[in-house]
Coordinates of C-alpha atoms in Angstrom, one line a residue:
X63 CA 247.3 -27.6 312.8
X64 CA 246.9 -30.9 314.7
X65 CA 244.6 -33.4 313.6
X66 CA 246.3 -36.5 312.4
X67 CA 243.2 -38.6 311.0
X68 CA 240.1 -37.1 309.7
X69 CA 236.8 -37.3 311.7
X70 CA 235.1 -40.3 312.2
X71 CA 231.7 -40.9 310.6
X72 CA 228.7 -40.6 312.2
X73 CA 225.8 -42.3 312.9
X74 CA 222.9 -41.1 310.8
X75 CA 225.4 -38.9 309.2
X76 CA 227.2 -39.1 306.0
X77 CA 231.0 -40.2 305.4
X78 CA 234.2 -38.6 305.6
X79 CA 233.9 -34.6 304.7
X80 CA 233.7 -33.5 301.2
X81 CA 233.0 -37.1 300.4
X82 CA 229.4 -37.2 298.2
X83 CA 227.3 -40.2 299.0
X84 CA 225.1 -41.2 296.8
X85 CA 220.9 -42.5 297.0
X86 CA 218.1 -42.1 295.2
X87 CA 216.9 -38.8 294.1
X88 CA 218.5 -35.9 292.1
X89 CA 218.9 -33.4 295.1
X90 CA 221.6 -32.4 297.0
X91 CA 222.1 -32.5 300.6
X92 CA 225.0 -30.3 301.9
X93 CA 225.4 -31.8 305.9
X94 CA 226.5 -29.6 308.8
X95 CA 228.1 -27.0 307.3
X96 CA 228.4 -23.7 309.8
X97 CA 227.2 -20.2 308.3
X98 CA 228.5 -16.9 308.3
X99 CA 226.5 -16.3 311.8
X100 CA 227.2 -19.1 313.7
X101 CA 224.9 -21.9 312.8
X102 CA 225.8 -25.3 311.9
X103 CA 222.7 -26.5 309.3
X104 CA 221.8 -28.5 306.3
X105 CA 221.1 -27.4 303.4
X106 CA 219.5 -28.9 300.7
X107 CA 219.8 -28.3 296.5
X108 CA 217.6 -29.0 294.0
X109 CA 217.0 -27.7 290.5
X110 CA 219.4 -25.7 290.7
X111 CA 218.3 -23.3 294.2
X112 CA 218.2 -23.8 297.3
X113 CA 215.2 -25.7 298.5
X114 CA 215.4 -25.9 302.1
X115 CA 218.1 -24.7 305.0
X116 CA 217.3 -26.3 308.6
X117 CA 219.2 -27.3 311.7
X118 CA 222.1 -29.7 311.8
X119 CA 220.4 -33.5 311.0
X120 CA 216.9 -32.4 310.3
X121 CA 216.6 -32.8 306.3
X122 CA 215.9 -35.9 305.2
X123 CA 218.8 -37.6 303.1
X124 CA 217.2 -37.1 299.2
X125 CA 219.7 -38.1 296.7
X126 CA 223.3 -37.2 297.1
X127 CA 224.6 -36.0 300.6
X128 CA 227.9 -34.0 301.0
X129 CA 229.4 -33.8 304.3
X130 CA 230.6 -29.8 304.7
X131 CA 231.7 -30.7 308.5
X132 CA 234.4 -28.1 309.2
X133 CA 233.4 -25.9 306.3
X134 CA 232.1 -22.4 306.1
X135 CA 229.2 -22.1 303.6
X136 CA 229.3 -18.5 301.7
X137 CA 227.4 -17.2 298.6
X138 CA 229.6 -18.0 295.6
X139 CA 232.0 -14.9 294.1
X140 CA 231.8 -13.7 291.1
X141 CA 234.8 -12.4 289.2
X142 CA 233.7 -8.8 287.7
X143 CA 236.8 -8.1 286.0
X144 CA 239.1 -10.4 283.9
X145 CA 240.7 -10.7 280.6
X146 CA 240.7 -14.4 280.0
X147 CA 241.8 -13.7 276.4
X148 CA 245.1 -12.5 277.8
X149 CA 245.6 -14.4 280.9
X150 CA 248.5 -17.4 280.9
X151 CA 250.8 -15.4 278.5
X152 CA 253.4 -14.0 280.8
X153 CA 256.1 -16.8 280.1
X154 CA 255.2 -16.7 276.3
X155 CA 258.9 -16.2 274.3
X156 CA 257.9 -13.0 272.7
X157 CA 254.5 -11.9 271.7
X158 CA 251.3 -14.2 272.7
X159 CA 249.7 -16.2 270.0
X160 CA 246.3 -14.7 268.9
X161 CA 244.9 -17.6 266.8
X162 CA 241.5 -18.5 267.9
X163 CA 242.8 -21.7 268.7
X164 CA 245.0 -20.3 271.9
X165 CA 242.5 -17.5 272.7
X166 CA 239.7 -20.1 273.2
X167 CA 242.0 -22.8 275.3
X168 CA 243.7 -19.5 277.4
X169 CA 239.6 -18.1 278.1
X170 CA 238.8 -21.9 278.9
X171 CA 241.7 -22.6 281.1
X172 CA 241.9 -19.4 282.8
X173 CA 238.1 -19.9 283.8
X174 CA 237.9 -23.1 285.1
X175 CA 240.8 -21.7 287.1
X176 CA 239.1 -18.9 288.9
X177 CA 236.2 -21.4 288.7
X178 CA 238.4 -23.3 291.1
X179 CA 238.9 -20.5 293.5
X180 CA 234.8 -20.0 293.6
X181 CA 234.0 -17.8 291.2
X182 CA 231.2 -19.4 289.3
X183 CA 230.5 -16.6 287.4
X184 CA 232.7 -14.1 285.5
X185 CA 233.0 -11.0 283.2
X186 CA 236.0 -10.8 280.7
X187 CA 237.2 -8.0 278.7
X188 CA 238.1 -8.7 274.9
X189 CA 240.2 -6.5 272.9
X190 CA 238.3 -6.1 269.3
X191 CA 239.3 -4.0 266.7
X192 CA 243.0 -3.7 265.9
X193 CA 244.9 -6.7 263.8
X194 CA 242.8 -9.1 266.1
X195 CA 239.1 -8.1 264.8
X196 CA 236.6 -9.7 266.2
X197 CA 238.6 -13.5 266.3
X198 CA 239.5 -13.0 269.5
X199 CA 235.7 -12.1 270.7
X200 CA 234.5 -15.5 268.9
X201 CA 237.2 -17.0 270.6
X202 CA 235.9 -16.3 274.1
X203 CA 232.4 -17.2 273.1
X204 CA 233.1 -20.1 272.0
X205 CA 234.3 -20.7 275.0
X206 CA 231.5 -19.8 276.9
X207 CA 229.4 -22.5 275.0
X208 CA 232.0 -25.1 275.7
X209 CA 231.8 -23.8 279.9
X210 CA 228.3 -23.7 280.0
X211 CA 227.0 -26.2 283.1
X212 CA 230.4 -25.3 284.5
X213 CA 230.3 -21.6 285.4
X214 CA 228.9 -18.4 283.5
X215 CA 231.2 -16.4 281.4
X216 CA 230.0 -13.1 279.6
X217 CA 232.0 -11.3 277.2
X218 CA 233.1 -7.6 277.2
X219 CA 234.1 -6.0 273.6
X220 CA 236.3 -3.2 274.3
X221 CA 236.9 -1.0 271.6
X222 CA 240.1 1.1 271.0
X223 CA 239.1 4.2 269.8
X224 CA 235.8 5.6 269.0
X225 CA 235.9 9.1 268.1
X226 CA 237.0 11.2 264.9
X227 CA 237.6 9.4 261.5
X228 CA 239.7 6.5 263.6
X229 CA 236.8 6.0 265.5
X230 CA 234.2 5.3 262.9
X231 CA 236.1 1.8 261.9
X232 CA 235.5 0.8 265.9
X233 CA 231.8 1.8 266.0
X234 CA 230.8 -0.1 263.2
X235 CA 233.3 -3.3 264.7
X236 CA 231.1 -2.7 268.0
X237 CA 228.0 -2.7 266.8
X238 CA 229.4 -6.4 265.0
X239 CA 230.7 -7.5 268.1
X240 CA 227.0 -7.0 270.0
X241 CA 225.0 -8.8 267.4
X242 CA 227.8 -11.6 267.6
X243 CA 227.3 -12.2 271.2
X244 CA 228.7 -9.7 273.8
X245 CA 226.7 -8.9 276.5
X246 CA 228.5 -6.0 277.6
X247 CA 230.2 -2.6 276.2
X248 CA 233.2 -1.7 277.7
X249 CA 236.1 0.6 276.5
X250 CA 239.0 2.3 277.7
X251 CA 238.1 6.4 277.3
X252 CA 241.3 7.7 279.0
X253 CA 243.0 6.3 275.7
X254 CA 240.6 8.1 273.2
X255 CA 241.3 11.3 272.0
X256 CA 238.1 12.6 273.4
X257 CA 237.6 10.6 276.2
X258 CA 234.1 12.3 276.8
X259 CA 233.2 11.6 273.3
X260 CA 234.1 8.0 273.7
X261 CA 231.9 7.1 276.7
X262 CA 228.9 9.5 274.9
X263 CA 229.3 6.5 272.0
X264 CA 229.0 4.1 274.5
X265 CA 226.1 4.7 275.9
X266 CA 224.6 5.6 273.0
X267 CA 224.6 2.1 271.7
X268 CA 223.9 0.6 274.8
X269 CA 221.2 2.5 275.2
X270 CA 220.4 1.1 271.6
X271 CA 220.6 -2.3 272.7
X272 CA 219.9 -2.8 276.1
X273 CA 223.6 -3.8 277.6
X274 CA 225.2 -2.6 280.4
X275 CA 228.2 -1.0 280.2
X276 CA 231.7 -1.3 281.9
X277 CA 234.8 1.1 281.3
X278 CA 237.8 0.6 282.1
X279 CA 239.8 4.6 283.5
X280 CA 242.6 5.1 286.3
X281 CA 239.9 7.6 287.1
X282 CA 242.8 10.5 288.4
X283 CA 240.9 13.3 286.7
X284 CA 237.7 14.3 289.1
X285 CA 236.0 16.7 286.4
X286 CA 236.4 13.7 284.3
X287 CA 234.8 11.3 286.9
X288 CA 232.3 14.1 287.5
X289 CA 231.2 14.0 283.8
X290 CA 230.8 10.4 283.2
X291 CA 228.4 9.9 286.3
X292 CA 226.4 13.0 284.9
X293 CA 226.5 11.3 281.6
X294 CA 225.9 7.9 282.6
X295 CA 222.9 8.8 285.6
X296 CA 219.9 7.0 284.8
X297 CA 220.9 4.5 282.0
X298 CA 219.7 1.0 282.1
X299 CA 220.8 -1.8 282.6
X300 CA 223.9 -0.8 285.0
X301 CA 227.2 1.0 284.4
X302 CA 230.6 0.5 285.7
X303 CA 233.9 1.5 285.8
X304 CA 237.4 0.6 287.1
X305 CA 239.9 -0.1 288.5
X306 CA 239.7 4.4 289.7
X307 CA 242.9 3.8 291.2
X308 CA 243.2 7.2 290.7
X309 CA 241.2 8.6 293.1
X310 CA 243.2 7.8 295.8
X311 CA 245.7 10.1 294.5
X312 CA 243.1 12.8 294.6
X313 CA 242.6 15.0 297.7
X314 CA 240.0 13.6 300.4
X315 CA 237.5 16.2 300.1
X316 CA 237.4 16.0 296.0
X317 CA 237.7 12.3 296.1
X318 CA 234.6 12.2 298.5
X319 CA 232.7 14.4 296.3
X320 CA 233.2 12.4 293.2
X321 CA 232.3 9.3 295.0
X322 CA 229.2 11.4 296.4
X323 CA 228.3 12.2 292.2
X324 CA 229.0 8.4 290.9
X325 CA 226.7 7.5 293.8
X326 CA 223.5 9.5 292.6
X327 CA 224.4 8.3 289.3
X328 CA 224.3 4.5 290.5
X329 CA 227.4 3.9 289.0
X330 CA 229.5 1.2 290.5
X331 CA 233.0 1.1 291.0
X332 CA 235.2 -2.4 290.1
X333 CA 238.2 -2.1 292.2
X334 CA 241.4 -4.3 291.3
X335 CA 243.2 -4.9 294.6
X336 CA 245.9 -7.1 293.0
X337 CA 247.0 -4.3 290.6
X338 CA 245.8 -2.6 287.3
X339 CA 245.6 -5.0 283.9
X340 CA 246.2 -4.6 280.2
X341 CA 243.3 -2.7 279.8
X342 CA 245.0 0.5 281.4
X343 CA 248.5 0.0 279.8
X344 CA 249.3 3.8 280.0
X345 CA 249.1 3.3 283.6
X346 CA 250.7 0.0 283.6
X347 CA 254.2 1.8 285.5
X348 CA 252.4 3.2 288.0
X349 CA 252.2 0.9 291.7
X350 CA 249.1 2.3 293.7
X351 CA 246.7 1.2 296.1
X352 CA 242.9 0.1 295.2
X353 CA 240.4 2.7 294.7
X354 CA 239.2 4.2 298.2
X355 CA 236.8 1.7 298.8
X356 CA 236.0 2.9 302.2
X357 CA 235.1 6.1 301.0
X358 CA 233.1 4.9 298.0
X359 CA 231.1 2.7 300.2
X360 CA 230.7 5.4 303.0
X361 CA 229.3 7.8 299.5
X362 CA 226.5 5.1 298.9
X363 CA 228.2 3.5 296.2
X364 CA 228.4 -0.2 294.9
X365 CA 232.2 -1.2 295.3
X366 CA 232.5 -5.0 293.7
X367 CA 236.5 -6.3 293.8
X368 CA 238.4 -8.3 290.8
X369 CA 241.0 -10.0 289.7
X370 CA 242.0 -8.1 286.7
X371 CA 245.4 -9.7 285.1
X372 CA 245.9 -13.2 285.6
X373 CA 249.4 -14.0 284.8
X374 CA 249.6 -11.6 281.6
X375 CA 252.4 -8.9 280.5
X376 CA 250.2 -6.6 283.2
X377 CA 250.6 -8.6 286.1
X378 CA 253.2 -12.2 285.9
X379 CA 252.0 -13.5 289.6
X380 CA 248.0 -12.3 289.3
X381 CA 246.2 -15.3 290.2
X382 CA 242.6 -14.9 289.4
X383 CA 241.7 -15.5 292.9
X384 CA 238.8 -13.5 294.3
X385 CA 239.5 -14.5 297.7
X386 CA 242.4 -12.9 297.6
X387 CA 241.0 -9.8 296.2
X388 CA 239.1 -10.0 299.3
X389 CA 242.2 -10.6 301.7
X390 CA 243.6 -7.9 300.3
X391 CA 240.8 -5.2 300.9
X392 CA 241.1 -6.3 304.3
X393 CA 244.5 -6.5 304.9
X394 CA 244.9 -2.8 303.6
X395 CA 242.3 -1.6 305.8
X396 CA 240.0 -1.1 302.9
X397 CA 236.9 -3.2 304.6
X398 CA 236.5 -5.3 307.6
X399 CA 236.6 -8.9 306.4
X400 CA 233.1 -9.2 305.9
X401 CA 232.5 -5.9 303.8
X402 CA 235.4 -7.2 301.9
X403 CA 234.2 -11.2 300.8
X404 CA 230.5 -8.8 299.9
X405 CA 232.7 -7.1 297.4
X406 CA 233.5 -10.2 295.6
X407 CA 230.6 -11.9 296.4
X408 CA 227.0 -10.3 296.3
X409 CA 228.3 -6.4 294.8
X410 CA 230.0 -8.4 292.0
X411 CA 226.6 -10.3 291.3
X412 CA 224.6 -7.1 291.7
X413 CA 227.5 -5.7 288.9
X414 CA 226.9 -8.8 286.8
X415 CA 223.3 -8.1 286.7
X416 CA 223.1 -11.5 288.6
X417 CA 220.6 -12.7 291.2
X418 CA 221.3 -11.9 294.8
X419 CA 222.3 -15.4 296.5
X420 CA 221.9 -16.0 300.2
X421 CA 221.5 -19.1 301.9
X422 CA 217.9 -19.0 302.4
X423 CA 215.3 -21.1 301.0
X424 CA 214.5 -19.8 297.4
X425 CA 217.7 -18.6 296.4
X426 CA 220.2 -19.7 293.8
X427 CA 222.5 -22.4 294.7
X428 CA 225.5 -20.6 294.1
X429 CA 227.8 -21.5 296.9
X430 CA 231.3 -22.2 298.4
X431 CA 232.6 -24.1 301.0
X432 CA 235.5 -23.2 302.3
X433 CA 237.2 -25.6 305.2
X434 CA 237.3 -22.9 308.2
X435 CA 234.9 -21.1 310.9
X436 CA 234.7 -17.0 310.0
X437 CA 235.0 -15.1 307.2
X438 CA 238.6 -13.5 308.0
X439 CA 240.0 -17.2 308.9
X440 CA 239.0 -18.4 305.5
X441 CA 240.4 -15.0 303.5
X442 CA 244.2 -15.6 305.6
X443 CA 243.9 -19.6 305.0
X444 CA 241.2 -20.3 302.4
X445 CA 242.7 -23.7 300.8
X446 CA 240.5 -26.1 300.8
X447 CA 237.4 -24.9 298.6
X448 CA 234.2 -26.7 297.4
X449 CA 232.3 -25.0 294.7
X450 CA 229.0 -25.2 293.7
X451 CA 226.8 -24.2 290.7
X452 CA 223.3 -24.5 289.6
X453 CA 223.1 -27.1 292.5
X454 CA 226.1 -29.4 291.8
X455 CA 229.7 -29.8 292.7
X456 CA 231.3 -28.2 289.5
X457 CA 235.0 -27.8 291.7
X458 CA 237.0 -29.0 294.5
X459 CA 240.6 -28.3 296.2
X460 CA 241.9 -30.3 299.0
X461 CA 244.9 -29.2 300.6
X462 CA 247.1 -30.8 303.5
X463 CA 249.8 -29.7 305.4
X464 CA 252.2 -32.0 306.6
X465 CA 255.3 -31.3 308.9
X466 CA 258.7 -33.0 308.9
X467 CA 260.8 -33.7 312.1
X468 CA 263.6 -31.7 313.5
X469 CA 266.2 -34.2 312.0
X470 CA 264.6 -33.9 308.8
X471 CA 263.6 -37.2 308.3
X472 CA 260.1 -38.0 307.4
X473 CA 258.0 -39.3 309.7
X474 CA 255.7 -42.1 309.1
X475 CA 252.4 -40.4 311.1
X476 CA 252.5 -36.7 310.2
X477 CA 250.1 -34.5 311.4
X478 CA 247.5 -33.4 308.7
X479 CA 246.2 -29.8 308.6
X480 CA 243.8 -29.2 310.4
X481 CA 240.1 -27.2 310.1
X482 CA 240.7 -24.0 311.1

């Protein structure tokens, strides 16, 4: 990490990097930024896709230009997997407040965070039912109006218990919460009494209403596995479950054969690299790997990678970072580098229900800038971030390094970090 000063401006080119410069116009011109494969290109934005990608210099400036010299330019992640509700509570003395008041600031906060990271879309699990009702659920939606420009949030209602006489009070709450606003069913069946039972009510009534549906199991019981692909085969919109940490305690051959069974279902998997969340306290004690992504993806199915707990009871350190999510699929031998930034990026869309984003003319302008060349540079050293949504810079993170000298004093020219 050498270079002392930033680079120079060019001529015909805009100023320092990152820096907007402003004219006429409402589009956006991203300037020199290098792609995935190799090329250097601008790219330029405008209501809200991606109107035109050519060689380095040859759009015309239109509106606002923003220099992405030394930047990688990826499809934005999404984050398939979070419980905003929860998230900032692990240094709370004693239990976390659950006023609508602190659930709607922790969903806001803990969004704009993984926002920060690049995820400009995201999918968070709410608790309803118990002493919490549906306040918490009207809570995150709230805050979902209050995001809206900023990043995409949809909303999760997760049940306790759904079967027998205990279950009836939960159906009739879920049914509430999908008229109020939640776009997705979820549920945790491995804590039902009839975990088959459970995951029948669920796609029941989002077969009713139209929603996908995304359940959270540790997915260590292959006949179990085996009957909620059979039960869930052919329902649309999509189904999900996760984190099916499980499975890797399974042996090869039965794991393979359940990943073969979700596969003809089309049932995709939500792995949580940075360890389980809330969702599956009875398996809170447990320290495992991920689910067997390379196995899964090898089956033929859809393996997206969250965040899960972001500084909850769950997990104190979780950061909410899907980069990391990434670097950690990687660095576990779970995906090359590239398979691994797909599973946060363009399976977790394609979970989402989202449109596919590539940087073509056409597409979505969904993106991040991250200051390195390839994708496994940026995963081991992805600090400086620019993150785009619906066309406009929504977040940025600048980060430099500086270095002190062997005495310890500071010197007065340090060198800044560089752009690799």
């Amino acid at each position: 990490m050498s270079d002392s000063s930033p680079p120079q401006p060019q001529p015909g080119r805009p100023g320092n990097p990152g820096r907007r410069t402003r004219s006429d116009g409402g589009s956006l011109v991203l300037c020199g930024a290098r792609l995935a494969d190799g090329r250097t290109v601008d790219v330029r934005l405008g209501n809200g896709r991606i109107e035109a990608v050519g060689t380095a210099g040859s759009l015309a400036p239109q509106g606002a230009r923003l220099d992405l010299s030394g930047y990688l330019l990826l499809p934005a992640p999404a984050e398939p997997h979070a419980h905003c509700d929860t998230a900032l509570t692990a240094d709370c003395d004693g239990p976390a407040s659950g006023s609508p008041e602190d659930v709607q600031r922790r969903t806001t906060e803990a969004a704009l965070l993984q926002l920060g990271h690049g995820a400009t879309a995201s999918r968070s699990h709410v608790r309803i039912g118990d002493v919490q009702g549906l306040r918490s659920l009207q809570a995150v939606l709230q805050a979902r109006r209050s995001l809206r420009g900023m990043a995409d949030l949809a909303a999760v209602a997760v049940p306790r218990v759904l079967t027998g006489v205990a279950g009836a009070d939960g159906l009739s709450m879920l049914r509430d919460a999908v008229k109020m606003g939640a776009s997705v069913i979820g549920g945790c069946p491995d804590l039902d009494p009839d975990p088959a039972g459970y995951v029948e009510a669920v796609l029941e009534l989002a077969d009713e209403h139209g929603c996908p549906v995304d359940l959270h199991t540790d997915g260590d019981d292959p006949a179990r596995l085996a009957r909620f692909a059979a039960m869930s085969g052919g329902l649309r919109p999509s189904v999900a479950l996760g984190p099916c940490a499980g499975m890797t305690r399974m042996p090869r051959s039965v794991a393979a054969r359940v990943a073969e069974q979700l596969a003809a279902a089309d049932v995709a998997v939500v792995c949580l690299p940075q360890g389980d969340c809330a969702g599956l306290e009875r398996y809170g004690s447990r320290v495992s790997r991920p689910a067997p992504v390379r196995l899964l993806r090898a089956a033929g199915v859809r393996v997206a990678a969250g965040s899960g707990a972001l500084r909850d009871v769950a997990n104190p350190v979780g950061r909410g970072d899907p980069l990391e999510a990434a670097y950690l699929l990687a660095s576990l031998g779970e995906a090359t580098p590239e398979a691994a930034y797909e599973s946060v990026s363009a399976a977790a869309r394609a979970t989402l229900g989202l449109p596919e984003v590539r940087v073509e003319a056409g597409f979505p302008a969904e993106l991040l800038a991250v200051r390195g060349e390839r994708i496994a540079g940026v995963l081991s050293l992805a600090y400086s971030r620019i993150v785009i949504h619906r066309g406009r810079v929504v977040a940025r993170t600048s980060a430099v390094r500086e270095y002190c000298d062997a005495t310890g004093e500071v010197a007065l020219e340090l060198p800044r970090q560089s752009q690799r």
